[in-house]
XYZ file of C-alpha atoms in Angstrom:
115
model
C 97.898 104.059 107.257
C 100.371 102.396 109.585
C 103.902 103.644 110.051
C 106.846 102.995 112.331
C 108.230 106.189 113.898
C 111.738 104.663 113.968
C 111.744 103.514 110.320
C 113.876 105.604 107.957
C 111.556 104.861 105.018
C 108.481 105.872 107.032
C 110.294 109.142 107.757
C 110.845 109.620 104.008
C 107.138 108.936 103.388
C 106.219 111.563 106.001
C 108.642 114.122 104.563
C 110.870 114.148 107.653
C 113.884 112.983 105.623
C 114.460 114.335 102.101
C 114.686 112.005 99.127
C 115.141 112.511 95.399
C 111.718 111.269 94.315
C 110.988 109.607 90.989
C 107.308 108.917 91.752
C 104.639 109.415 94.383
C 100.934 108.722 94.713
C 98.584 107.837 97.579
C 99.969 104.305 97.952
C 103.654 104.296 97.015
C 106.716 106.472 96.713
C 109.791 105.951 94.577
C 113.149 107.597 95.188
C 116.747 107.252 94.055
C 118.967 104.937 96.098
C 121.639 106.817 98.042
C 124.221 104.135 97.134
C 123.329 103.294 93.516
C 124.676 100.168 91.823
C 123.887 101.477 88.350
C 123.173 104.649 86.384
C 119.495 104.284 87.383
C 118.776 102.755 90.787
C 115.646 103.657 92.680
C 113.561 102.152 95.446
C 109.811 101.775 95.258
C 108.127 101.438 98.650
C 104.588 101.294 99.954
C 103.595 104.255 102.089
C 102.087 101.789 104.541
C 104.702 100.247 106.818
C 105.060 96.588 105.900
C 108.294 95.191 107.315
C 109.100 92.708 104.531
C 107.733 90.370 101.860
C 107.301 87.806 104.643
C 104.676 90.082 106.219
C 102.497 90.410 103.133
C 98.880 89.323 103.360
C 96.374 88.565 100.575
C 94.975 92.099 100.847
C 98.394 93.468 99.827
C 98.240 91.788 96.392
C 96.893 94.902 94.584
C 99.654 97.020 96.124
C 102.389 94.618 94.983
C 100.791 94.426 91.552
C 100.817 98.207 91.332
C 104.488 98.331 92.309
C 105.368 95.647 89.746
C 103.599 97.546 86.961
C 105.122 100.888 87.951
C 108.754 99.772 87.762
C 108.885 99.243 83.971
C 107.045 102.511 83.360
C 109.393 104.473 85.612
C 112.470 102.817 84.122
C 111.342 103.832 80.644
C 110.680 107.393 81.841
C 114.198 107.465 83.326
C 115.731 106.380 80.028
C 116.343 102.692 80.691
C 115.370 100.883 77.495
C 117.571 97.772 77.347
C 116.496 95.916 80.477
C 116.684 96.273 84.222
C 116.781 94.239 87.384
C 114.158 94.218 90.136
C 115.234 92.965 93.577
C 113.342 92.562 96.839
C 115.552 91.488 99.733
C 113.571 89.736 102.451
C 114.774 89.271 106.023
C 118.274 89.373 107.430
C 119.411 86.247 105.591
C 117.951 87.696 102.383
C 120.104 90.813 102.677
C 117.371 93.187 103.849
C 118.901 96.145 105.698
C 115.885 98.455 106.114
C 112.865 96.614 107.456
C 110.247 98.380 105.371
C 109.257 96.524 102.220
C 111.089 97.994 99.240
C 111.705 97.039 95.661
C 115.060 97.950 94.111
C 114.868 98.848 90.420
C 118.349 98.793 88.904
C 118.945 99.805 85.290
C 121.880 100.082 82.998
C 124.288 97.757 81.268
C 124.643 94.752 83.576
C 125.101 96.743 86.807
C 125.196 93.583 88.955
C 128.630 92.783 87.483
C 130.058 95.768 89.362
C 133.253 94.656 91.079
């Protein structure tokens, strides 16, 4: 599995940096965002280093499908029952700050209205 030794998320995957995990299996890891926008805000990332959505290939489709199916399950387990937001920032102009593909899962009463 590929990784980037300078990537903060790869370091989380390898256990070099601690994270408050909400999920982990052979392919993905989920952990709470360190600057949450809502009562529940976690990131779901592939363990394989993929820089962004723009770098996805057809063989990554099962991985993205898995991530998309996991988010609602994890939100429910974390007590979010009245909706949530899923965001994937892609590239600098798309607001991506860490160049390791990650899906934000943000739950709670309209957290994106935060001022």
